[in-house]
PDB file of C-alpha atoms and ligand atoms in Angstrom:
ATOM      1  CA  MET I  65      43.517  -7.437  66.188  1.00 71.00           C
ATOM      2  CA  ASN I  66      46.915  -6.566  64.709  1.00 89.00           C
ATOM      3  CA  LYS I  67      47.189  -2.922  63.729  1.00 96.00           C
ATOM      4  CA  LYS I  68      49.438  -1.660  60.954  1.00 98.00           C
ATOM      5  CA  GLY I  69      49.716   1.871  59.629  1.00 98.00           C
ATOM      6  CA  PHE I  70      48.691   2.104  55.977  1.00 98.00           C
ATOM      7  CA  ILE I  71      50.060   5.231  54.287  1.00 98.00           C
ATOM      8  CA  PHE I  72      48.881   6.266  50.837  1.00 98.00           C
ATOM      9  CA  ASP I  73      50.603   8.686  48.513  1.00 98.00           C
ATOM     10  CA  LEU I  74      47.991  10.738  46.622  1.00 97.00           C
ATOM     11  CA  ASP I  75      49.014  11.733  43.093  1.00 96.00           C
ATOM     12  CA  GLY I  76      49.490   8.587  41.009  1.00 95.00           C
ATOM     13  CA  VAL I  77      48.188   6.270  43.727  1.00 98.00           C
ATOM     14  CA  ILE I  78      44.676   7.424  44.617  1.00 98.00           C
ATOM     15  CA  VAL I  79      44.078   9.706  41.628  1.00 98.00           C
ATOM     16  CA  ASP I  80      45.936  10.452  38.402  1.00 96.00           C
ATOM     17  CA  THR I  81      46.612  14.148  38.813  1.00 95.00           C
ATOM     18  CA  ALA I  82      49.944  13.900  36.923  1.00 93.00           C
ATOM     19  CA  LYS I  83      48.009  14.729  33.741  1.00 94.00           C
ATOM     20  CA  TYR I  84      46.794  18.009  35.280  1.00 96.00           C
ATOM     21  CA  HIS I  85      50.244  18.878  36.618  1.00 96.00           C
ATOM     22  CA  PHE I  86      51.523  18.241  33.075  1.00 96.00           C
ATOM     23  CA  LEU I  87      48.999  20.587  31.439  1.00 97.00           C
ATOM     24  CA  ALA I  88      49.735  23.345  33.954  1.00 97.00           C
ATOM     25  CA  TRP I  89      53.546  22.968  33.766  1.00 97.00           C
ATOM     26  CA  LYS I  90      53.381  22.765  29.957  1.00 97.00           C
ATOM     27  CA  LYS I  91      51.542  26.094  29.763  1.00 97.00           C
ATOM     28  CA  LEU I  92      54.080  27.701  32.110  1.00 97.00           C
ATOM     29  CA  ALA I  93      57.031  26.268  30.168  1.00 97.00           C
ATOM     30  CA  LYS I  94      55.562  27.482  26.884  1.00 97.00           C
ATOM     31  CA  SER I  95      55.263  31.029  28.277  1.00 96.00           C
ATOM     32  CA  LEU I  96      59.021  30.852  28.904  1.00 96.00           C
ATOM     33  CA  GLY I  97      59.776  29.392  25.473  1.00 96.00           C
ATOM     34  CA  ILE I  98      60.639  25.987  26.971  1.00 97.00           C
ATOM     35  CA  ASN I  99      59.464  22.774  25.314  1.00 96.00           C
ATOM     36  CA  PHE I 100      58.301  20.556  28.210  1.00 96.00           C
ATOM     37  CA  THR I 101      57.717  16.880  27.367  1.00 93.00           C
ATOM     38  CA  GLU I 102      55.694  14.057  28.937  1.00 89.00           C
ATOM     39  CA  GLU I 103      58.969  12.230  29.633  1.00 90.00           C
ATOM     40  CA  GLU I 104      60.177  15.195  31.653  1.00 94.00           C
ATOM     41  CA  ASN I 105      56.828  15.299  33.446  1.00 91.00           C
ATOM     42  CA  GLU I 106      57.467  11.687  34.556  1.00 87.00           C
ATOM     43  CA  GLN I 107      60.539  12.924  36.395  1.00 90.00           C
ATOM     44  CA  LEU I 108      58.429  15.388  38.386  1.00 92.00           C
ATOM     45  CA  LYS I 109      56.305  12.677  40.022  1.00 90.00           C
ATOM     46  CA  GLY I 110      56.541  12.961  43.796  1.00 88.00           C
ATOM     47  CA  VAL I 111      58.776  16.015  43.438  1.00 91.00           C
ATOM     48  CA  SER I 112      57.728  19.205  45.291  1.00 91.00           C
ATOM     49  CA  ARG I 113      56.380  22.250  43.458  1.00 94.00           C
ATOM     50  CA  ILE I 114      59.541  24.297  44.047  1.00 94.00           C
ATOM     51  CA  LYS I 115      61.856  21.499  42.894  1.00 93.00           C
ATOM     52  CA  SER I 116      59.651  20.886  39.846  1.00 96.00           C
ATOM     53  CA  LEU I 117      59.990  24.486  38.664  1.00 98.00           C
ATOM     54  CA  GLU I 118      63.747  24.434  39.336  1.00 97.00           C
ATOM     55  CA  LYS I 119      64.045  21.326  37.137  1.00 97.00           C
ATOM     56  CA  ILE I 120      61.978  22.807  34.288  1.00 98.00           C
ATOM     57  CA  LEU I 121      64.096  25.970  34.313  1.00 98.00           C
ATOM     58  CA  ALA I 122      67.292  23.889  34.299  1.00 97.00           C
ATOM     59  CA  TRP I 123      66.026  21.755  31.361  1.00 97.00           C
ATOM     60  CA  GLY I 124      65.209  24.976  29.471  1.00 97.00           C
ATOM     61  CA  ASN I 125      68.486  26.655  30.448  1.00 96.00           C
ATOM     62  CA  LYS I 126      66.584  29.613  31.953  1.00 96.00           C
ATOM     63  CA  THR I 127      67.503  31.817  34.868  1.00 96.00           C
ATOM     64  CA  ILE I 128      64.815  34.046  36.372  1.00 96.00           C
ATOM     65  CA  SER I 129      64.525  36.378  39.372  1.00 97.00           C
ATOM     66  CA  GLN I 130      63.179  35.197  42.724  1.00 98.00           C
ATOM     67  CA  ASP I 131      60.084  37.364  42.229  1.00 98.00           C
ATOM     68  CA  GLU I 132      59.370  35.829  38.855  1.00 97.00           C
ATOM     69  CA  PHE I 133      59.918  32.353  40.315  1.00 98.00           C
ATOM     70  CA  THR I 134      57.343  33.032  43.039  1.00 98.00           C
ATOM     71  CA  ALA I 135      54.865  34.475  40.537  1.00 98.00           C
ATOM     72  CA  LEU I 136      55.259  31.494  38.171  1.00 97.00           C
ATOM     73  CA  MET I 137      54.650  29.019  41.007  1.00 97.00           C
ATOM     74  CA  ALA I 138      51.464  30.849  41.950  1.00 97.00           C
ATOM     75  CA  ASN I 139      50.276  30.954  38.313  1.00 97.00           C
ATOM     76  CA  LYS I 140      50.961  27.258  37.853  1.00 98.00           C
ATOM     77  CA  ASN I 141      48.973  26.404  40.947  1.00 98.00           C
ATOM     78  CA  THR I 142      46.012  28.571  39.916  1.00 98.00           C
ATOM     79  CA  GLU I 143      45.972  26.786  36.553  1.00 98.00           C
ATOM     80  CA  TYR I 144      46.253  23.357  38.265  1.00 98.00           C
ATOM     81  CA  LEU I 145      43.447  24.194  40.714  1.00 98.00           C
ATOM     82  CA  GLY I 146      41.214  24.947  37.726  1.00 98.00           C
ATOM     83  CA  TYR I 147      41.550  21.295  36.666  1.00 97.00           C
ATOM     84  CA  ILE I 148      41.171  20.017  40.232  1.00 97.00           C
ATOM     85  CA  ALA I 149      37.897  21.917  40.613  1.00 97.00           C
ATOM     86  CA  GLU I 150      36.384  19.675  37.921  1.00 96.00           C
ATOM     87  CA  MET I 151      37.359  16.396  39.648  1.00 97.00           C
ATOM     88  CA  ASP I 152      34.869  13.984  41.202  1.00 98.00           C
ATOM     89  CA  GLU I 153      34.678  10.367  42.507  1.00 98.00           C
ATOM     90  CA  ASN I 154      35.016   9.024  38.970  1.00 98.00           C
ATOM     91  CA  GLU I 155      38.694   9.959  39.064  1.00 98.00           C
ATOM     92  CA  ILE I 156      39.519   7.599  41.938  1.00 98.00           C
ATOM     93  CA  LEU I 157      41.837   4.984  40.424  1.00 98.00           C
ATOM     94  CA  PRO I 158      40.501   1.399  40.032  1.00 98.00           C
ATOM     95  CA  ASP I 159      40.067  -0.599  43.259  1.00 98.00           C
ATOM     96  CA  VAL I 160      41.452   2.114  45.540  1.00 98.00           C
ATOM     97  CA  GLN I 161      38.002   2.351  47.120  1.00 98.00           C
ATOM     98  CA  ARG I 162      37.887  -1.436  47.650  1.00 98.00           C
ATOM     99  CA  VAL I 163      41.289  -1.466  49.354  1.00 98.00           C
ATOM    100  CA  LEU I 164      40.418   1.503  51.587  1.00 98.00           C
ATOM    101  CA  ASP I 165      37.055  -0.052  52.518  1.00 98.00           C
ATOM    102  CA  MET I 166      38.707  -3.390  53.319  1.00 98.00           C
ATOM    103  CA  LEU I 167      41.325  -1.749  55.559  1.00 98.00           C
ATOM    104  CA  ILE I 168      38.640   0.296  57.310  1.00 98.00           C
ATOM    105  CA  ALA I 169      36.567  -2.869  57.864  1.00 98.00           C
ATOM    106  CA  LYS I 170      39.683  -4.445  59.427  1.00 97.00           C
ATOM    107  CA  LYS I 171      40.094  -1.353  61.649  1.00 97.00           C
ATOM    108  CA  GLN I 172      43.511  -0.519  60.253  1.00 98.00           C
ATOM    109  CA  PRO I 173      44.780   3.067  60.751  1.00 98.00           C
ATOM    110  CA  ILE I 174      45.104   4.922  57.429  1.00 98.00           C
ATOM    111  CA  SER I 175      47.019   8.097  56.597  1.00 98.00           C
ATOM    112  CA  LEU I 176      47.768  10.138  53.536  1.00 98.00           C
ATOM    113  CA  GLY I 177      51.459  10.872  52.904  1.00 98.00           C
ATOM    114  CA  SER I 178      51.691  13.264  49.964  1.00 97.00           C
ATOM    115  CA  ALA I 179      54.054  15.979  48.763  1.00 94.00           C
ATOM    116  CA  SER I 180      51.119  17.978  47.402  1.00 96.00           C
ATOM    117  CA  LYS I 181      49.950  21.148  49.108  1.00 96.00           C
ATOM    118  CA  ASN I 182      46.583  20.588  47.426  1.00 97.00           C
ATOM    119  CA  ALA I 183      45.980  17.149  48.926  1.00 97.00           C
ATOM    120  CA  ARG I 184      43.058  18.109  51.171  1.00 97.00           C
ATOM    121  CA  THR I 185      41.292  19.888  48.300  1.00 98.00           C
ATOM    122  CA  ILE I 186      41.710  16.838  46.059  1.00 98.00           C
ATOM    123  CA  LEU I 187      40.472  14.400  48.737  1.00 98.00           C
ATOM    124  CA  ASP I 188      37.412  16.602  49.191  1.00 98.00           C
ATOM    125  CA  ARG I 189      36.770  16.661  45.440  1.00 98.00           C
ATOM    126  CA  VAL I 190      36.788  12.853  45.226  1.00 98.00           C
ATOM    127  CA  ASN I 191      34.946  12.454  48.541  1.00 98.00           C
ATOM    128  CA  LEU I 192      37.620  10.409  50.288  1.00 98.00           C
ATOM    129  CA  ARG I 193      38.725  12.696  53.109  1.00 97.00           C
ATOM    130  CA  SER I 194      36.677  10.864  55.755  1.00 97.00           C
ATOM    131  CA  HIS I 195      38.431   7.570  54.899  1.00 98.00           C
ATOM    132  CA  PHE I 196      41.678   8.839  56.442  1.00 98.00           C
ATOM    133  CA  ASN I 197      42.574   8.874  60.136  1.00 98.00           C
ATOM    134  CA  ALA I 198      45.387  11.322  59.382  1.00 98.00           C
ATOM    135  CA  ILE I 199      46.384  13.534  56.470  1.00 98.00           C
ATOM    136  CA  VAL I 200      50.013  14.558  56.069  1.00 98.00           C
ATOM    137  CA  ASP I 201      50.881  16.585  52.993  1.00 97.00           C
ATOM    138  CA  GLY I 202      53.218  19.236  51.632  1.00 95.00           C
ATOM    139  CA  ASN I 203      51.880  21.772  54.130  1.00 95.00           C
ATOM    140  CA  ASP I 204      52.979  19.668  57.097  1.00 96.00           C
ATOM    141  CA  VAL I 205      56.596  18.866  56.232  1.00 96.00           C
ATOM    142  CA  SER I 206      59.709  20.773  55.243  1.00 94.00           C
ATOM    143  CA  LYS I 207      61.787  18.035  53.634  1.00 94.00           C
ATOM    144  CA  ALA I 208      60.718  16.599  50.277  1.00 91.00           C
ATOM    145  CA  LYS I 209      60.753  12.874  49.343  1.00 92.00           C
ATOM    146  CA  PRO I 210      63.146  10.938  49.218  1.00 94.00           C
ATOM    147  CA  ASP I 211      63.511  12.301  52.744  1.00 96.00           C
ATOM    148  CA  PRO I 212      61.341  10.059  54.973  1.00 98.00           C
ATOM    149  CA  GLU I 213      59.852  13.003  56.919  1.00 98.00           C
ATOM    150  CA  VAL I 214      56.357  12.884  55.375  1.00 98.00           C
ATOM    151  CA  PHE I 215      55.935   9.171  56.200  1.00 98.00           C
ATOM    152  CA  LEU I 216      57.453   9.451  59.685  1.00 98.00           C
ATOM    153  CA  VAL I 217      55.053  12.285  60.501  1.00 98.00           C
ATOM    154  CA  ALA I 218      52.186  10.132  59.159  1.00 98.00           C
ATOM    155  CA  ALA I 219      53.239   7.149  61.328  1.00 98.00           C
ATOM    156  CA  ASN I 220      53.417   9.430  64.330  1.00 98.00           C
ATOM    157  CA  ALA I 221      49.959  10.855  63.557  1.00 98.00           C
ATOM    158  CA  LEU I 222      48.592   7.294  63.502  1.00 98.00           C
ATOM    159  CA  SER I 223      50.530   6.357  66.684  1.00 98.00           C
ATOM    160  CA  ILE I 224      52.034   3.392  64.813  1.00 98.00           C
ATOM    161  CA  LYS I 225      55.766   2.592  64.791  1.00 98.00           C
ATOM    162  CA  PRO I 226      57.454   3.161  61.394  1.00 98.00           C
ATOM    163  CA  GLU I 227      58.417  -0.552  61.162  1.00 98.00           C
ATOM    164  CA  ALA I 228      54.704  -1.398  61.317  1.00 98.00           C
ATOM    165  CA  CYS I 229      53.766   0.915  58.455  1.00 98.00           C
ATOM    166  CA  ILE I 230      53.108   0.077  54.815  1.00 98.00           C
ATOM    167  CA  VAL I 231      53.446   2.751  52.127  1.00 98.00           C
ATOM    168  CA  PHE I 232      51.767   2.780  48.704  1.00 98.00           C
ATOM    169  CA  GLU I 233      53.817   4.949  46.311  1.00 97.00           C
ATOM    170  CA  ASP I 234      54.055   5.572  42.561  1.00 95.00           C
ATOM    171  CA  SER I 235      57.306   7.569  42.518  1.00 93.00           C
ATOM    172  CA  VAL I 236      60.917   6.477  42.869  1.00 93.00           C
ATOM    173  CA  ALA I 237      61.560   9.264  45.396  1.00 93.00           C
ATOM    174  CA  GLY I 238      58.539   8.115  47.414  1.00 96.00           C
ATOM    175  CA  VAL I 239      59.649   4.471  47.458  1.00 97.00           C
ATOM    176  CA  GLN I 240      63.096   5.619  48.616  1.00 97.00           C
ATOM    177  CA  ALA I 241      61.455   7.743  51.325  1.00 97.00           C
ATOM    178  CA  ALA I 242      59.421   4.745  52.550  1.00 98.00           C
ATOM    179  CA  ASN I 243      62.525   2.538  52.599  1.00 98.00           C
ATOM    180  CA  ALA I 244      64.472   5.221  54.475  1.00 98.00           C
ATOM    181  CA  ALA I 245      61.633   5.345  57.025  1.00 98.00           C
ATOM    182  CA  ASN I 246      62.013   1.578  57.583  1.00 98.00           C
ATOM    183  CA  MET I 247      58.550   0.885  56.260  1.00 98.00           C
ATOM    184  CA  VAL I 248      57.264  -1.737  53.828  1.00 98.00           C
ATOM    185  CA  SER I 249      57.246  -0.056  50.417  1.00 98.00           C
ATOM    186  CA  ILE I 250      54.653  -1.028  47.830  1.00 98.00           C
ATOM    187  CA  GLY I 251      55.252   0.448  44.390  1.00 98.00           C
ATOM    188  CA  ILE I 252      52.236   1.203  42.218  1.00 98.00           C
ATOM    189  CA  GLY I 253      53.378   1.263  38.592  1.00 96.00           C
ATOM    190  CA  SER I 254      56.231  -0.198  36.595  1.00 94.00           C
ATOM    191  CA  ALA I 255      58.384  -2.859  38.298  1.00 97.00           C
ATOM    192  CA  THR I 256      61.362  -1.698  36.249  1.00 95.00           C
ATOM    193  CA  ILE I 257      61.099   1.880  37.454  1.00 92.00           C
ATOM    194  CA  LEU I 258      60.085   1.026  41.032  1.00 95.00           C
ATOM    195  CA  HIS I 259      62.585  -1.836  41.516  1.00 98.00           C
ATOM    196  CA  GLU I 260      63.638  -0.533  44.937  1.00 98.00           C
ATOM    197  CA  ALA I 261      60.159  -1.251  46.375  1.00 98.00           C
ATOM    198  CA  ASN I 262      59.508  -4.359  48.514  1.00 98.00           C
ATOM    199  CA  PHE I 263      56.519  -5.216  46.306  1.00 98.00           C
ATOM    200  CA  VAL I 264      55.299  -3.735  43.013  1.00 98.00           C
ATOM    201  CA  PHE I 265      51.844  -3.892  41.416  1.00 98.00           C
ATOM    202  CA  ASN I 266      50.656  -2.197  38.246  1.00 98.00           C
ATOM    203  CA  ASP I 267      47.603  -0.930  40.092  1.00 98.00           C
ATOM    204  CA  PHE I 268      45.266  -1.783  42.984  1.00 98.00           C
ATOM    205  CA  THR I 269      43.263  -4.293  40.934  1.00 98.00           C
ATOM    206  CA  GLU I 270      46.305  -6.590  41.356  1.00 98.00           C
ATOM    207  CA  ILE I 271      46.291  -6.256  45.153  1.00 98.00           C
ATOM    208  CA  SER I 272      44.141  -9.022  46.624  1.00 98.00           C
ATOM    209  CA  ASP I 273      42.372  -9.044  49.986  1.00 97.00           C
ATOM    210  CA  GLU I 274      44.581 -12.048  50.867  1.00 98.00           C
ATOM    211  CA  PHE I 275      47.717  -9.971  50.271  1.00 98.00           C
ATOM    212  CA  LEU I 276      46.330  -7.163  52.435  1.00 98.00           C
ATOM    213  CA  ASN I 277      45.490  -9.688  55.163  1.00 97.00           C
ATOM    214  CA  THR I 278      49.071 -10.958  55.065  1.00 97.00           C
ATOM    215  CA  LEU I 279      50.358  -7.407  55.499  1.00 97.00           C
ATOM    216  CA  ILE I 280      48.078  -6.934  58.496  1.00 97.00           C
ATOM    217  CA  THR I 281      49.002 -10.198  60.236  1.00 96.00           C
ATOM    218  CA  ASN I 282      52.741 -10.401  59.518  1.00 90.00           C
TER     219      ASN I 282
HETATM  220  P1  LIG L 499      51.391  20.561  44.581  1.00 61.34           P
HETATM  221  P2  LIG L 499      52.278  13.067  45.636  1.00 61.34           P
HETATM  222  C1  LIG L 499      53.165  15.248  44.353  1.00 61.34           C
HETATM  223  O1  LIG L 499      52.139  14.545  44.969  1.00 61.34           O
HETATM  224  C2  LIG L 499      53.129  15.085  42.839  1.00 61.34           C
HETATM  225  O2  LIG L 499      53.448  13.769  42.479  1.00 61.34           O
HETATM  226  C3  LIG L 499      54.120  16.026  42.203  1.00 61.34           C
HETATM  227  O3  LIG L 499      54.070  15.901  40.792  1.00 61.34           O
HETATM  228  C4  LIG L 499      53.782  17.463  42.631  1.00 61.34           C
HETATM  229  O4  LIG L 499      54.733  18.381  42.085  1.00 61.34           O
HETATM  230  C5  LIG L 499      53.810  17.540  44.159  1.00 61.34           C
HETATM  231  O5  LIG L 499      52.883  16.608  44.684  1.00 61.34           O
HETATM  232  C6  LIG L 499      53.450  18.915  44.673  1.00 61.34           C
HETATM  233  O6  LIG L 499      52.116  19.158  44.362  1.00 61.34           O
HETATM  234  O7  LIG L 499      51.884  21.498  43.532  1.00 61.34           O
HETATM  235  O8  LIG L 499      49.932  20.210  44.466  1.00 61.34           O
HETATM  236  O9  LIG L 499      51.756  21.028  45.981  1.00 61.34           O
HETATM  237  O10 LIG L 499      52.561  12.145  44.508  1.00 61.34           O
HETATM  238  O11 LIG L 499      53.378  13.158  46.664  1.00 61.34           O
HETATM  239  O12 LIG L 499      50.902  12.871  46.224  1.00 61.34           O
HETATM  240 MG1  LIG L 500      52.720  10.160  43.753  1.00 61.34          MG
END
């Protein structure tokens, strides 16, 4: 049987953790007297933790010491982990389980390709870790999306050539990273925002088994 490498982003694709990132960043911003909006949070999707804090400080016109920066990052993550600790299978986004089960039934290699350093914890919370043949996250790479590193490392971990990999992504930076890796990019979200993707669906309920079969055979 044909084997393709299926690479899933985590936040915004498998689970909606953006809302928890928002709450944690909002609290941090407030402590600095910065008004952080949901629109700004949108721009942090797929962006690493360090880059996210740099952006928030720039939006708020704040300069802080390196020590304070490090302390704020740690505080934000502790706050975020508090929300993550409450997660369970109910937070898996619609039809993600169906798509994963279908790909597993078709013996397709599956990897995670996420910028998050908390990816393994989240997969454990929602009981999906065993569905993945490989997990590549923010702990395994040094270059953030739109650099293709995270997806190239995932392809390598699956022993599948990049050209034979398919990436599911909700962020613009992630779609650009998949394209730069020479992979098929599938945007999950708004077609207007993710117009650089090869295909775009609002969510996994729109992705049929027939479409997945075409990806496997072509
Ligand atoms: P953490 P993804 C990304 O995950 C999120 O979209 C982004 O908002 C977050 O800042 C980044 O992970 C780092 O997350 O603080 O948990 O290491 O979408 O690439 O799965
Ligand atoms: Mg994402």
